[in-house]
mmCIF file of C-alpha atoms and ligand atoms in Angstrom:
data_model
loop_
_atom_site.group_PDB
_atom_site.id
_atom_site.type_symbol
_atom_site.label_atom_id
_atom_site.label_comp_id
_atom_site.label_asym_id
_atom_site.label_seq_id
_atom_site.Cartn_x
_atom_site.Cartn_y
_atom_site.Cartn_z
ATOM 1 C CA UNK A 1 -11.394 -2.696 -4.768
ATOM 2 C CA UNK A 2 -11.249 1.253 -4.179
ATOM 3 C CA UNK A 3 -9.876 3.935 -6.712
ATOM 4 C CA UNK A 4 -6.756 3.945 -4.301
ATOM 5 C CA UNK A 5 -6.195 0.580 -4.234
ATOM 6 C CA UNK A 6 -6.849 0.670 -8.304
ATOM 7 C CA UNK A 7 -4.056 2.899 -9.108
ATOM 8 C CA UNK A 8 -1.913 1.306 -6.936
ATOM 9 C CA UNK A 9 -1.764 -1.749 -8.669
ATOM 10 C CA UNK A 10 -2.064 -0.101 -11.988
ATOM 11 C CA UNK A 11 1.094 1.719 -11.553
ATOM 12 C CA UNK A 12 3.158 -1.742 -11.471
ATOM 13 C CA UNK A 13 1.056 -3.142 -14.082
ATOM 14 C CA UNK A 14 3.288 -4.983 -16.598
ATOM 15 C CA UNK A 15 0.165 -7.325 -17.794
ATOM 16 C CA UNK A 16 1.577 -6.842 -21.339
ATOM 17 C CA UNK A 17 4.267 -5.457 -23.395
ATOM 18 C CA UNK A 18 3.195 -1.495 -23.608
ATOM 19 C CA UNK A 19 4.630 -1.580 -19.935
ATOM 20 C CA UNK A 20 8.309 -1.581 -20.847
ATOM 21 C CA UNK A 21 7.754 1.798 -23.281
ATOM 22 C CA UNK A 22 5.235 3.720 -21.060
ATOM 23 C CA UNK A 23 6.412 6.803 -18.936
ATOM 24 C CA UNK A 24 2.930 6.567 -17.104
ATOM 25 C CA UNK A 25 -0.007 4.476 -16.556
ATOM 26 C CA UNK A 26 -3.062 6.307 -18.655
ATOM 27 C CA UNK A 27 -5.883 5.266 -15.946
ATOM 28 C CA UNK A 28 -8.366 7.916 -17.081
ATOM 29 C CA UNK A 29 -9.614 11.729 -16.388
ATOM 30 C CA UNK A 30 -12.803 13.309 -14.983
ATOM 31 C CA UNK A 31 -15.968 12.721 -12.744
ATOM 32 C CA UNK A 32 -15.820 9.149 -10.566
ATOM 33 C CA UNK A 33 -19.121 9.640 -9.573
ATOM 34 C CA UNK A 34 -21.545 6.464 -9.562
ATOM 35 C CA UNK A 35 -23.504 6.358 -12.298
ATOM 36 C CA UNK A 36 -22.222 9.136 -14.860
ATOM 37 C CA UNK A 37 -21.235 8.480 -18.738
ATOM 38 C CA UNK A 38 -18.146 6.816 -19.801
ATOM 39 C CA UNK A 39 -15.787 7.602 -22.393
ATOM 40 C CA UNK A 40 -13.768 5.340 -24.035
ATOM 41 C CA UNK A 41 -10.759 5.654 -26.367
ATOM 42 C CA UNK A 42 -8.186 3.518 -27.737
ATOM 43 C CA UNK A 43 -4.923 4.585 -26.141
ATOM 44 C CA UNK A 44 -2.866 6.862 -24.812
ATOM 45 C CA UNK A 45 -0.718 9.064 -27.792
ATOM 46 C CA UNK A 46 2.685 10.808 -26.571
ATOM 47 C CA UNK A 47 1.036 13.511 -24.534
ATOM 48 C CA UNK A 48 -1.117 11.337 -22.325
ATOM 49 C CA UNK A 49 2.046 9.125 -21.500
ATOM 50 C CA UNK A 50 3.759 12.394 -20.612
ATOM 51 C CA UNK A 51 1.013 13.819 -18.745
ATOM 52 C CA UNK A 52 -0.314 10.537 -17.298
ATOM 53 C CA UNK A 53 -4.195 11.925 -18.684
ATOM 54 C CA UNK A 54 -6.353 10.727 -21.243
ATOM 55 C CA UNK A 55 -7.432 12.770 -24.414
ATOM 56 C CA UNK A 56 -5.163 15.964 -23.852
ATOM 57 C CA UNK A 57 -4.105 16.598 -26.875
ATOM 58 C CA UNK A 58 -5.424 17.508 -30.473
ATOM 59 C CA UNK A 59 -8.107 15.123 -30.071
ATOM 60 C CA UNK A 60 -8.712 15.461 -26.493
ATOM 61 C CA UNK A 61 -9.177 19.343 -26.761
ATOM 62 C CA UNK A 62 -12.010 18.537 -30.242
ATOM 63 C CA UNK A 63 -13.528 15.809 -27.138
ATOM 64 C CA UNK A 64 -13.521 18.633 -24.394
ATOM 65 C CA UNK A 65 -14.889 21.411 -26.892
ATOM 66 C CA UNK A 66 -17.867 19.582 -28.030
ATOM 67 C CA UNK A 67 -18.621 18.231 -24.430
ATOM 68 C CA UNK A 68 -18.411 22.087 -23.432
ATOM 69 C CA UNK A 69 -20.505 22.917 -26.773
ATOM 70 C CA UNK A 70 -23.375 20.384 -25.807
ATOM 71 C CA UNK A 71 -23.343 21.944 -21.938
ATOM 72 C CA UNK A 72 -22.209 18.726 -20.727
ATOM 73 C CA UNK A 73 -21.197 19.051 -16.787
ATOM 74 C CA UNK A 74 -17.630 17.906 -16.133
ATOM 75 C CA UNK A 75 -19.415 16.411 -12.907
ATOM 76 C CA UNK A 76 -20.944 14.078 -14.996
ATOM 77 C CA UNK A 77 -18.105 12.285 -17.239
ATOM 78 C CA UNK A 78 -15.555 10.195 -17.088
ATOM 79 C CA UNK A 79 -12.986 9.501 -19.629
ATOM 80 C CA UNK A 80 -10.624 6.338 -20.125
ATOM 81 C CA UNK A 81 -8.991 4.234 -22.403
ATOM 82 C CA UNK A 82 -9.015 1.223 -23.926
ATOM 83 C CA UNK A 83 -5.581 0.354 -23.044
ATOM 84 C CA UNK A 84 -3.459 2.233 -20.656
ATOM 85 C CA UNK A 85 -0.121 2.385 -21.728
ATOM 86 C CA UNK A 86 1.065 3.943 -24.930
ATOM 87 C CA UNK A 87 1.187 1.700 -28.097
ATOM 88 C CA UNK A 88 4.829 2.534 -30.036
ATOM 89 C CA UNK A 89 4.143 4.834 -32.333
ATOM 90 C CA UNK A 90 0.592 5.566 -31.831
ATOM 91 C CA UNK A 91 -0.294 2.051 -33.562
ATOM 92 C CA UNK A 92 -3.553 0.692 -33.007
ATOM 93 C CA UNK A 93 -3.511 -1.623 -29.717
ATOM 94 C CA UNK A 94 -3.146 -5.368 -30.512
ATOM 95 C CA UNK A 95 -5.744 -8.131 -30.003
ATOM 96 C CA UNK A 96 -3.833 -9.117 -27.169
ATOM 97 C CA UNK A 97 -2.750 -5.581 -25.991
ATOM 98 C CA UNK A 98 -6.522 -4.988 -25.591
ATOM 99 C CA UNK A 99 -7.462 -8.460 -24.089
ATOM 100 C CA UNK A 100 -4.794 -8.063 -21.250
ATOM 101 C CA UNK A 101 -6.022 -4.601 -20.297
ATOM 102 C CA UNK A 102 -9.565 -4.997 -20.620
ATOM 103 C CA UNK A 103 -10.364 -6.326 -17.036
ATOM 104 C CA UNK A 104 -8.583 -2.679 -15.824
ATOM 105 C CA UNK A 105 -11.600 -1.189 -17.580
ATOM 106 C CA UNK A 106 -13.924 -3.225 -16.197
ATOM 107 C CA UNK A 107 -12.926 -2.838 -13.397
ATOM 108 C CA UNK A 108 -13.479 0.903 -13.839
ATOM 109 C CA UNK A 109 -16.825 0.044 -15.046
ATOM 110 C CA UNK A 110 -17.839 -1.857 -11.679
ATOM 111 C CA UNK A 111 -16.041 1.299 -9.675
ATOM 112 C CA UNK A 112 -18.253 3.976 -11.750
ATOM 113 C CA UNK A 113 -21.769 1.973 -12.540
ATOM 114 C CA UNK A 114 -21.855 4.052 -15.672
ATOM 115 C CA UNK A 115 -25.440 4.641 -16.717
ATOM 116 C CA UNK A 116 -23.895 5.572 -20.390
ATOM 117 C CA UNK A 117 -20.784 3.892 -21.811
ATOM 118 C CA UNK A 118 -19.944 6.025 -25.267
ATOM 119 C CA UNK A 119 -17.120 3.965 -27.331
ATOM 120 C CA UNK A 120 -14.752 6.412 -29.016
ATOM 121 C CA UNK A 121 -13.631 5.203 -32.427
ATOM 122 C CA UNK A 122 -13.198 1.328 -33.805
ATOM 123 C CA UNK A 123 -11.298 -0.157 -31.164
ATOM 124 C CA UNK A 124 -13.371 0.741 -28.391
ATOM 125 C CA UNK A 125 -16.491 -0.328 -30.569
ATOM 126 C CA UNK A 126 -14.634 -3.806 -31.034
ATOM 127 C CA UNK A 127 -13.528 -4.491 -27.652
ATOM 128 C CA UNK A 128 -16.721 -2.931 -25.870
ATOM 129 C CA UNK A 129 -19.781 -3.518 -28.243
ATOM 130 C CA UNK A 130 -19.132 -5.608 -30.909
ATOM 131 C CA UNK A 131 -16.330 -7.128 -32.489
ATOM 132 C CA UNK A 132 -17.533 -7.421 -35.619
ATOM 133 C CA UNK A 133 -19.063 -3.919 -36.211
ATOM 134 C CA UNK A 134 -17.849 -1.065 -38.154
ATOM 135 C CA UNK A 135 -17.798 2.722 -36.288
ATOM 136 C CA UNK A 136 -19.774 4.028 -39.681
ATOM 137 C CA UNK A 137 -22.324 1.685 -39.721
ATOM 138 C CA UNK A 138 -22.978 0.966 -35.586
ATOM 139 C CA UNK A 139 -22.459 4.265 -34.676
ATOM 140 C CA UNK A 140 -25.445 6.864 -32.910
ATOM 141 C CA UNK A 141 -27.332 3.420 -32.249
ATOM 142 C CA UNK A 142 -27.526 1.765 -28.887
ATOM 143 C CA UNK A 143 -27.568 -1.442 -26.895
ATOM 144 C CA UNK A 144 -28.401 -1.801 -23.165
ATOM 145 C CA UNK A 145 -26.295 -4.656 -21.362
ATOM 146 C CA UNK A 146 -27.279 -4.948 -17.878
ATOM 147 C CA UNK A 147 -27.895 -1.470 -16.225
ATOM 148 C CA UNK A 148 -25.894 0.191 -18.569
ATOM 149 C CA UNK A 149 -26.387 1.926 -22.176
ATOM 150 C CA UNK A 150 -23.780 1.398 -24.842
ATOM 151 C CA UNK A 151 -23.231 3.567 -27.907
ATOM 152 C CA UNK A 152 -20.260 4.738 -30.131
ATOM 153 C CA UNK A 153 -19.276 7.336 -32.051
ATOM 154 C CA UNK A 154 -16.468 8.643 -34.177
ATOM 155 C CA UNK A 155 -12.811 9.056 -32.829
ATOM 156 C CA UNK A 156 -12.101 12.632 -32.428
ATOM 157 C CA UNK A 157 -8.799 11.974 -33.827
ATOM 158 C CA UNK A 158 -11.180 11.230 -37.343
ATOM 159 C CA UNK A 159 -12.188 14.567 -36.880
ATOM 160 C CA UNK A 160 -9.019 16.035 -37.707
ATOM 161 C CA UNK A 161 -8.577 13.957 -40.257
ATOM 162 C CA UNK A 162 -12.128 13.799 -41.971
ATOM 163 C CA UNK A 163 -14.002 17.758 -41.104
ATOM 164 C CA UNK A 164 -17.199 15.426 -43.104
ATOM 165 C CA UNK A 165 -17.900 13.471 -39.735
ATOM 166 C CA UNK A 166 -18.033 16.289 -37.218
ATOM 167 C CA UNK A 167 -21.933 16.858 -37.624
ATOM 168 C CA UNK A 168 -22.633 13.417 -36.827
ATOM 169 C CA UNK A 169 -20.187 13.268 -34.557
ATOM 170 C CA UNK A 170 -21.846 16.177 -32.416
ATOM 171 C CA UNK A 171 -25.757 14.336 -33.054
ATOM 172 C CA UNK A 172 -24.117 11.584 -31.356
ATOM 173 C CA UNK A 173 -23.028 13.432 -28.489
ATOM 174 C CA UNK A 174 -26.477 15.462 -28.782
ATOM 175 C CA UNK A 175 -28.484 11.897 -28.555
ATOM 176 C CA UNK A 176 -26.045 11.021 -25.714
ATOM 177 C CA UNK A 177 -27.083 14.533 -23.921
ATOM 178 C CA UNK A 178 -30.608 13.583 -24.209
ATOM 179 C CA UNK A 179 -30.860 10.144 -22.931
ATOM 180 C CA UNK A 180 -28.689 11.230 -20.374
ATOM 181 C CA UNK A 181 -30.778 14.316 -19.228
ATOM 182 C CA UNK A 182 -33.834 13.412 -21.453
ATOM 183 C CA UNK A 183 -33.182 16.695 -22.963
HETATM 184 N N1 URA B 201 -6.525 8.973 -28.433
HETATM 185 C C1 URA B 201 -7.089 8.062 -27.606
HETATM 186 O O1 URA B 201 -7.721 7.115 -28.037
HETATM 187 N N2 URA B 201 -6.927 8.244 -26.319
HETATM 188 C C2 URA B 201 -6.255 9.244 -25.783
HETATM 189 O O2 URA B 201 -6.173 9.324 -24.570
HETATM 190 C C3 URA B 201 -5.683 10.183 -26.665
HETATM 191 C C4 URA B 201 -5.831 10.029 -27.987
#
């Protein structure tokens, strides 16, 4: 299947309930070429379902300044979601939410070939790495699965909230840089 092809079908996608509140599909933002690092959040707030982007609001502009800080080429990122429509209220996405849109991002995943997968925040942790982990304890470490190098880090929504985790929110992001680059 080709990106065109992709949001095709995604645009009709009524896998779960989300669909019936959604003003637009959330597919993702950024670089689709082969082999660059992946992004993953939890779900499109009230300006991504307006805008039909990922991660352009509050927390989207705190995601795009420390990407920018760290000299991270937009060529080189991608950024998505854990599940593409907008939860009611910005709740967390349910265990079924996430299992019925999970084979949309893998199916990003096999379209990209993402050398670096970075989960964004406890849901994405859950669904991608582990389900039993907890973002303060997992994150900054890695796992390879297949080609592929998975790590998480804090939500930059719990930036806002918390100023405490921003360093190691940014050494994150700095260890991504260098295993990226190896720099
Ligand atoms: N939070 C997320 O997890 N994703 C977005 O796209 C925006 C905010």
């Amino acid at each position: 299947m080709d990106w065109d092809v992709f949001e095709k079908l995604m645009a009709g996608c009524l896998s779960c309930g989300l669909a019936s509140g959604r003003t637009n599909v959330v597919l993702g933002r950024g670089s689709r070429k082969e082999g660059c690092i992946l992004f993953v959040g939890e779900g499109p707030g009230e300006n991504e379902d307006r805008e039909g982007l990922p991660f352009v609001g509050q927390a989207g502009r705190l995601l795009d300044l420390a990407l920018s800080a760290l000299e991270f080429p937009a060529e080189d990122y991608y950024v998505a979601n854990v599940v593409k429509c907008r939860p009611p209220q910005n709740r967390e996405p349910s265990a079924d939410e996430v299992k019925a849109c999970l084979p949309f991002l893998r199916q990003q995943f096999v379209l990209l070939k993402p050398r670096i997968v970075v989960a964004l925040g406890s849901v994405a942790l859950k669904a991608l790495i582990d389900p039993d982990a907890r973002i303060t304890a997992r994150r900054g470490k890695w796992v390879q699965k297949g080609n592929t190098l998975f790590t998480a880090t804090y939500h930059p929504a719990a930036l806002l909230r918390d100023e405490s985790k921003k360093l190691d929110f940014y050494n994150d992001l700095r260890s991504v840089r260098t295993e990226f680059y190896g720099k």
